[in-house]
Structure formats: C-alpha cells, structure tokens
Tab-separated table of C-alpha atoms in Angstrom:
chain	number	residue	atom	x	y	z
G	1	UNK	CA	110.951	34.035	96.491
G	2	UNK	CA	112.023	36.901	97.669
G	3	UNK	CA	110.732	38.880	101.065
G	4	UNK	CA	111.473	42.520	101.928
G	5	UNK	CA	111.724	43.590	105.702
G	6	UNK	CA	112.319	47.796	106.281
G	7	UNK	CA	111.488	50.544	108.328
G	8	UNK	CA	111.021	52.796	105.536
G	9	UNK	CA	107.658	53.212	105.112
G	10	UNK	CA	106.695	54.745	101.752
G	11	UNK	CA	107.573	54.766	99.084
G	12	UNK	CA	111.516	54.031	99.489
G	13	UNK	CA	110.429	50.037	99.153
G	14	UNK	CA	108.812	50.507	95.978
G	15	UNK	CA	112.638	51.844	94.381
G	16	UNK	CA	113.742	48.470	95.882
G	17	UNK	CA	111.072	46.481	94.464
G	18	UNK	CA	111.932	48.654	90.831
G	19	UNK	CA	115.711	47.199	91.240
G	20	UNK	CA	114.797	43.636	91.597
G	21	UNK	CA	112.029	43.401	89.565
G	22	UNK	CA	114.951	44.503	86.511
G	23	UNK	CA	117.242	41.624	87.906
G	24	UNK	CA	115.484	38.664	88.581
G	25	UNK	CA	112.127	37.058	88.029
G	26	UNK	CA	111.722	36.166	91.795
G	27	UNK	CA	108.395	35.966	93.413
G	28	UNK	CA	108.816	39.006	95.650
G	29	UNK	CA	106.926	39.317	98.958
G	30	UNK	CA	106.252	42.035	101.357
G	31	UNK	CA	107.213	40.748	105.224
G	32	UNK	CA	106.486	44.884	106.541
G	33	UNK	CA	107.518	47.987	106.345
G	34	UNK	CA	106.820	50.044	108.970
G	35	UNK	CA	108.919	48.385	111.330
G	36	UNK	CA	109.907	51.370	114.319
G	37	UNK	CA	112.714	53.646	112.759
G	38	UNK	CA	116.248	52.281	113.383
G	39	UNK	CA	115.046	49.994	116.061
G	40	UNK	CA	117.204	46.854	114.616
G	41	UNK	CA	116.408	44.913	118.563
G	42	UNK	CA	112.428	44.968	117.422
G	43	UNK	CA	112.901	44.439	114.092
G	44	UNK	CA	115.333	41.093	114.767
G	45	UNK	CA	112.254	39.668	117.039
G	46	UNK	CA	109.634	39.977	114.344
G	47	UNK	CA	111.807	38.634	111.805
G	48	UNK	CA	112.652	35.895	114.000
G	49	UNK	CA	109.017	35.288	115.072
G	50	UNK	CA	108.073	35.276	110.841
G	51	UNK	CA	110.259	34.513	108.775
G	52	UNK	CA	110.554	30.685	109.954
G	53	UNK	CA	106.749	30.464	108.600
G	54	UNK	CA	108.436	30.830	104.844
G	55	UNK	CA	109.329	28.452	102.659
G	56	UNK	CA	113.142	28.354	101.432
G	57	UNK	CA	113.229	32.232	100.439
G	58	UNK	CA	115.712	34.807	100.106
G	59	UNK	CA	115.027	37.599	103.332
G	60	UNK	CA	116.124	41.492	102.232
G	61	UNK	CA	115.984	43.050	105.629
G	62	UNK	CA	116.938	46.885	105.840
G	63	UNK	CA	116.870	48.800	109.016
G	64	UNK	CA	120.020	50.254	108.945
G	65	UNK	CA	120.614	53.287	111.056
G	66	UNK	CA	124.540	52.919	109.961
G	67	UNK	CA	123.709	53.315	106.541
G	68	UNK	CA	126.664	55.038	104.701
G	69	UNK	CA	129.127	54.158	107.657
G	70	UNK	CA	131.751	51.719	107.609
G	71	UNK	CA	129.419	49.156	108.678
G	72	UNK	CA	129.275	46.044	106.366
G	73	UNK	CA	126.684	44.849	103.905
G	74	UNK	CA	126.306	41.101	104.055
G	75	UNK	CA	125.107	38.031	103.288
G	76	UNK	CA	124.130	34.978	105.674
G	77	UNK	CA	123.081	31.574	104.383
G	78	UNK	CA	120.688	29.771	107.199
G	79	UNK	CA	119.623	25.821	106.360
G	80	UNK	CA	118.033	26.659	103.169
G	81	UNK	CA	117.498	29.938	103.491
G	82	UNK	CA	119.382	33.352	102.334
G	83	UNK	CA	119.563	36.511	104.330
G	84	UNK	CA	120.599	39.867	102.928
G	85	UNK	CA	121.084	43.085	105.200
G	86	UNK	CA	123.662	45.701	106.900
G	87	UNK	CA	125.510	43.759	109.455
G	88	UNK	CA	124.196	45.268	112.416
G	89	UNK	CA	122.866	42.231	114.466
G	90	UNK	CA	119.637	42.437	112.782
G	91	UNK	CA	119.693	39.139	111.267
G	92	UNK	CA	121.543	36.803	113.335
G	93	UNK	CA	118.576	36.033	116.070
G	94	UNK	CA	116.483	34.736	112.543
G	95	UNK	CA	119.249	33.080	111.067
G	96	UNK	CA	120.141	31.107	113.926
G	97	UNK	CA	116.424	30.034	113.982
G	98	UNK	CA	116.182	28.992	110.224
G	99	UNK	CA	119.426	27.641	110.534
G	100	UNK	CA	118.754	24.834	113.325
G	101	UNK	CA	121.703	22.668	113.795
G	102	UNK	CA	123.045	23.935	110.727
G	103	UNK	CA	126.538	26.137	110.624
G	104	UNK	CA	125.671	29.759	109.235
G	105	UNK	CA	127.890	30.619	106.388
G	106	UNK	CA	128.468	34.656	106.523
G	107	UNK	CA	130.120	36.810	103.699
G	108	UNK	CA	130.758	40.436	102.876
G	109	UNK	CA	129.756	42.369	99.781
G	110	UNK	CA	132.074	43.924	98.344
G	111	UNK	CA	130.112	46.954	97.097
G	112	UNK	CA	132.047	48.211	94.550
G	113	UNK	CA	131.914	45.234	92.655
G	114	UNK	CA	128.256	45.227	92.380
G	115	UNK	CA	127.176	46.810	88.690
G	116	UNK	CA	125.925	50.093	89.481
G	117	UNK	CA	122.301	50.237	89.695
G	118	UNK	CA	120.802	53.837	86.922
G	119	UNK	CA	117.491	54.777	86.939
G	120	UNK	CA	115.812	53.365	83.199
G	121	UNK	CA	116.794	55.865	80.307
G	122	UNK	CA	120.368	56.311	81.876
G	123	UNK	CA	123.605	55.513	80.806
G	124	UNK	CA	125.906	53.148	83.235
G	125	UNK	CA	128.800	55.070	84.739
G	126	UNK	CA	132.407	54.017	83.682
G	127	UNK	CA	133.923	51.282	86.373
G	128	UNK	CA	134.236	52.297	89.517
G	129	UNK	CA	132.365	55.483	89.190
G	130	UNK	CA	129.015	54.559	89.419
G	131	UNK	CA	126.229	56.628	91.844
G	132	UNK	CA	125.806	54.842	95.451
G	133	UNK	CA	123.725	56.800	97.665
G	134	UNK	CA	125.354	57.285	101.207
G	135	UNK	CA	121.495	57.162	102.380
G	136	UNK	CA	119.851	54.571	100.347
G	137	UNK	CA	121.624	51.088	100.463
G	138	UNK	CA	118.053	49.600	100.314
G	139	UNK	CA	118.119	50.272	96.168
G	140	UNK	CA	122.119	50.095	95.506
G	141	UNK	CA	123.674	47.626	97.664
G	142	UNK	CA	120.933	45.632	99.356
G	143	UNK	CA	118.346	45.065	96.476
G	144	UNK	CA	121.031	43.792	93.497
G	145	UNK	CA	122.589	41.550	96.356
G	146	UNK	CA	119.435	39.960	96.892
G	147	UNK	CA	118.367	39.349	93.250
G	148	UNK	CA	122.040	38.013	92.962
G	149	UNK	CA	122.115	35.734	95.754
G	150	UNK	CA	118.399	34.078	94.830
G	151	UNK	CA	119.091	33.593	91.062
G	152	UNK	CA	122.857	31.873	92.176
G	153	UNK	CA	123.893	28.075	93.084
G	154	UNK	CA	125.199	29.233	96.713
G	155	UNK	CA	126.714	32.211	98.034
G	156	UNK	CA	130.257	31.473	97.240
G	157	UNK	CA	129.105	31.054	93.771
G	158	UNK	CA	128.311	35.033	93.878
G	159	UNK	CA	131.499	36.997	92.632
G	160	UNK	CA	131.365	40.074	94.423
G	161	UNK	CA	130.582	37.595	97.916
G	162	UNK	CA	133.124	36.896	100.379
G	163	UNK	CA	133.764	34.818	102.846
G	164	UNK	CA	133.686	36.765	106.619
G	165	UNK	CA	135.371	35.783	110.061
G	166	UNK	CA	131.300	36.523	111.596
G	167	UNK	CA	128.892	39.056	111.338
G	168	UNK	CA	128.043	41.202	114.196
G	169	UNK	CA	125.959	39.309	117.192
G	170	UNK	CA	122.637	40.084	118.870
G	171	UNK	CA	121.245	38.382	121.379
G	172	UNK	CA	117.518	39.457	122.581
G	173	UNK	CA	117.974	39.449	126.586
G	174	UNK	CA	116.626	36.177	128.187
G	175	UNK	CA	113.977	36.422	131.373
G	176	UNK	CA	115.752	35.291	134.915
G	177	UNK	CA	113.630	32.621	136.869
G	178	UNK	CA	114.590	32.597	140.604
G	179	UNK	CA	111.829	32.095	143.780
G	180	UNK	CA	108.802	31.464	142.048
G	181	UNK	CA	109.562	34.864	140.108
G	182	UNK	CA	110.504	35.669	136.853
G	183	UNK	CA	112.157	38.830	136.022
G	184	UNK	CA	112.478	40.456	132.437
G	185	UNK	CA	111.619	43.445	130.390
G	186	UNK	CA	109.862	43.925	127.491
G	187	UNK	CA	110.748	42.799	123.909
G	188	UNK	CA	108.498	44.759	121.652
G	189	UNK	CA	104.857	46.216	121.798
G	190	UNK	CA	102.950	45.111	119.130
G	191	UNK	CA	100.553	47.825	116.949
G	192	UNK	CA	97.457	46.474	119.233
G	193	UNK	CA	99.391	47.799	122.100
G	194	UNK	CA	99.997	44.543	123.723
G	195	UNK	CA	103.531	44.300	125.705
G	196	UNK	CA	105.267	41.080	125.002
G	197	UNK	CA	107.822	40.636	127.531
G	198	UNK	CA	110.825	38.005	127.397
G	199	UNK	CA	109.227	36.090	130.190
G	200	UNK	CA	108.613	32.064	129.172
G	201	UNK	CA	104.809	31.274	128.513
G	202	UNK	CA	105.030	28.363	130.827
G	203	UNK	CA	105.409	30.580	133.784
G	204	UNK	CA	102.064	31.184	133.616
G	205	UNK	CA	100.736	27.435	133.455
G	206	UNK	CA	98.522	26.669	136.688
G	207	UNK	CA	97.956	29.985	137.725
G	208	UNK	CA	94.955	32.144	137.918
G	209	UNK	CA	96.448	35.393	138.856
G	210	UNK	CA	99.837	36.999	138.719
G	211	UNK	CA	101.290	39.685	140.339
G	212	UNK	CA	102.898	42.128	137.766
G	213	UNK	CA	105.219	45.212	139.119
G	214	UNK	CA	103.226	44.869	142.125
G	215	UNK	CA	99.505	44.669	140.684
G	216	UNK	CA	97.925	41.375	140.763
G	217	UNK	CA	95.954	40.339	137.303
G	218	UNK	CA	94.174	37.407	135.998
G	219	UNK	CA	95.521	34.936	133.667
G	220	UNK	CA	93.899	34.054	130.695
G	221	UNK	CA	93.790	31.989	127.599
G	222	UNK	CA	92.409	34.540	125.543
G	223	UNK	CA	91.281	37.911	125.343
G	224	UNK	CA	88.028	37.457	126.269
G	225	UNK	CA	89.188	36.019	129.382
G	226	UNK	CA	88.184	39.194	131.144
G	227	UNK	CA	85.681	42.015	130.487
G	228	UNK	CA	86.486	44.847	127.661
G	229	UNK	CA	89.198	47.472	128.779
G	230	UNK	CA	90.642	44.480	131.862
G	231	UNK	CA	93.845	43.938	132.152
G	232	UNK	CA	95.435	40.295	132.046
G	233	UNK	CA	98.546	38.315	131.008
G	234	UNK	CA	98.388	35.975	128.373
G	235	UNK	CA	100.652	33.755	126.346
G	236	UNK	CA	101.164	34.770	123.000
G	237	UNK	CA	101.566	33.212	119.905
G	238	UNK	CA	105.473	33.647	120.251
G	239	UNK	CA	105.339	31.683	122.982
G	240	UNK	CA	106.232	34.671	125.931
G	241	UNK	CA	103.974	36.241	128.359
G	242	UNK	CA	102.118	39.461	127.495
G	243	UNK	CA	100.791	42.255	129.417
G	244	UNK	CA	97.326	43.030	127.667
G	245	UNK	CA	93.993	44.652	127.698
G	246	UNK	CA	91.088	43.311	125.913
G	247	UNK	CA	89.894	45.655	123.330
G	248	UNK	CA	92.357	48.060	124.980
G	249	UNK	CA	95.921	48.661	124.747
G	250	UNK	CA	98.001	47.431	127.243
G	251	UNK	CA	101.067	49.749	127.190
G	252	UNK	CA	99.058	52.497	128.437
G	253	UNK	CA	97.351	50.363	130.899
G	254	UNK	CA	100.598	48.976	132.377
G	255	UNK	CA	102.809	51.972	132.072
G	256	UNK	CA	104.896	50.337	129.902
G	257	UNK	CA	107.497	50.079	127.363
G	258	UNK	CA	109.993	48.635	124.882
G	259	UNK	CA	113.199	47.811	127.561
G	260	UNK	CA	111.319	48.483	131.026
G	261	UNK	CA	111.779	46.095	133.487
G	262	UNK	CA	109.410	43.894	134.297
G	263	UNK	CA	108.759	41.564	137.636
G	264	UNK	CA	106.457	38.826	137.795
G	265	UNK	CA	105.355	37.116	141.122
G	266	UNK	CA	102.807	34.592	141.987
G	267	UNK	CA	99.918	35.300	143.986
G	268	UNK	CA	100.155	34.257	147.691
C-alpha cells in the first residue's frame, strides 16, 4: 500500500498517481489533498494524527514550499513503515509516532540517479539529461521514490538511497501547565471550524466550565453538550482540547487562529 498526502489539490495528484501506477502494482490510497498551501506545521499534525491508523504502508507526503531548492528529497523508515517526502520537517512528528521505540533510519535520494520519469509515447532522455521539473517533485522525484521504496527489501536495498546524518526536525509546540492554567496556542483548525489547541485533554477532566482568553464556557463531552451556535471546549479525538461551536464554527466564534495564543483558566 501506498498513501498520498499533498496540498495540491487538483489535478497535480492524479500525474502522481499516473507515475506509480507505471511502476508498481501497489494498492494506492488517498490520505488528502487539500491540505493548506505550504503549511508543512498543519500538515505534520494530520499526518501524525492518521497515518498511525494504517497498516504497514508506504506514506508519499508532498507539501513542499522548497520545491526546486537545495532542500533534500528523502526517505525515512519508521517500525514498519516507509515515509517518502522533501525534508522539510514534515514527516518527522509521524515517523517518530509509527516508529515507537524503534531508531528511524533516514536517507537521501540522490535524484539524478532516479530513471527519468516521460510522459507515455516519449522517448527516455540520454543519462543524465532527463526532464525534472523545478516545480513538480510530486511526479519526478517523490512518486518513482515511493514505488521504489514499497516494491524493495529495505531502504538500503534501494540504489539511488543513501544513508543521511538526520533529516530536518519539527517539533509541534507543547502546552505549559503552571497554577491551575494551561497556556498554548492553536495547532490547526479543522474544515468544521473547530480550533484544536495543544492544550492536554485531561485538563479539562472534572470541570464544568473553563475560562478561555478571559470568557468562561462550558465543558462538554460532545457537541450537543450545549444548544446550536454555543460555544464550549471539548476533547477531541486527538486527544487535545478544542475551542468549538455546535453546528457553528468555532474560529469565528473565538477569534481565533492557527498560532494564536491561547490561555486557559479554571473557573473560581
């Protein structure tokens, strides 16, 4: 199995799809692709919040707003799963996840060793000539990497693999719990509108209300906790503390969004 990740909407993953379909006979499942444009801090979550539901699987992840720069393309083998993406930090808070008290094991493509990827009716270039697109490492570099890396024994059995000192780090910014308060921001906000925040889930337990950047609101279990268009917090099913509306969206409602600071205080 194979799973694409992007931000590129339509219909860039389809060329992608095209390219591995001609390589390997991998199952090949859509994980999204609307992911916000060149956010690779939203995108890691998500992927780190999905892709643990897959079985062993090889993850093609593209958001890539270096794409053409000097930036690496690489490879990251996590437990028993393979990752595949630009070494930006987008896949290290996953691979850590998948990886468990496993060591990662990180390599480097070497891109000109990968055979050049022509459209169907097209002659290959001579070596070391073929066309790359500076904008489109999603179909050239990406997609054959991943078709090469799920059809191989390992990564270091992968010829045009090798092995790296570390890819590049990201760490998604932990709450702060200090006098009965907890202090964040906000991770992502989903497409319902809800504002998931960094703040543990279990600050919530026992509590009815909650004071949130100064406005007290009720606690729930669920949506339905409070009346259409109320606000609450909830826990989600990632396990932080959201800022919601039911039936509403709770960005607009809470004046929020993606890296604002958040505050949360019991209720005296």
């Amino acid at each position: 199995m194979i799973t694409l990740t992007s931000d590129f909407g339509t219909p860039y993953p389809a060329a992608m799809k095209g390219v591995l379909l001609g390589r390997t006979d991998a199952r090949l499942v859509d994980v999204g692709h609307d992911f916000p444009r060149q956010d690779v801090r939203t995108a890691a979550f998500w992927l780190r919040e999905t892709l643990p539901y897959f079985p062993p699987a090889t993850h093609l992840v593209v958001v890539d707003p270096g794409v053409g720069t000097g930036r690496d393309a690489i490879a990251i083998r996590a437990g028993e799963h393979a990752l595949v993406g630009p070494d930006n930090g987008v896949l290290l808070p996953v691979a850590r996840r998948l990886a468990g008290d496993a060591a990662l094991e990180s390599y480097v493509v070497d891109e000109e060793a990968l055979e050049p990827v022509v459209p169907a009716g097209e002659s290959p270039p001579d070596p070391g000539e073929g066309p790359r697109s500076n904008t489109f490492h999603g179909r050239d570099v990406f997609a054959p990497t991943a078709a090469a890396v799920h059809d191989s024994d390992g990564l270091d059995a992968v010829a045009f693999l090798t092995p790296s000192d570390g890819p590049v780090d990201l760490e998604l910014p932990a709450a702060s719990l200090e006098d009965g308060r907890a202090v964040g921001e906000v991770l992502v906000v989903d497409d319902f509108g809800n504002v998931i925040t960094n703040v543990p889930g279990e600050f919530l337990e026992g509590r009815d209300r909650v004071v949130a950047n100064d406005e007290p609101v009720p606690v729930g279990d669920t949506f339905e906790a409070v009346l259409a268009g109320e606000r609450l917090a909830t826990v989600g099913s990632h396990g932080y503390v959201e800022l919601d509306v039911n039936r509403g969206r709770g960005e607009t409602a809470f004046e929020l969004a993606v890296g604002d600071r958040v505050v949360l205080e019991p209720v005296d």
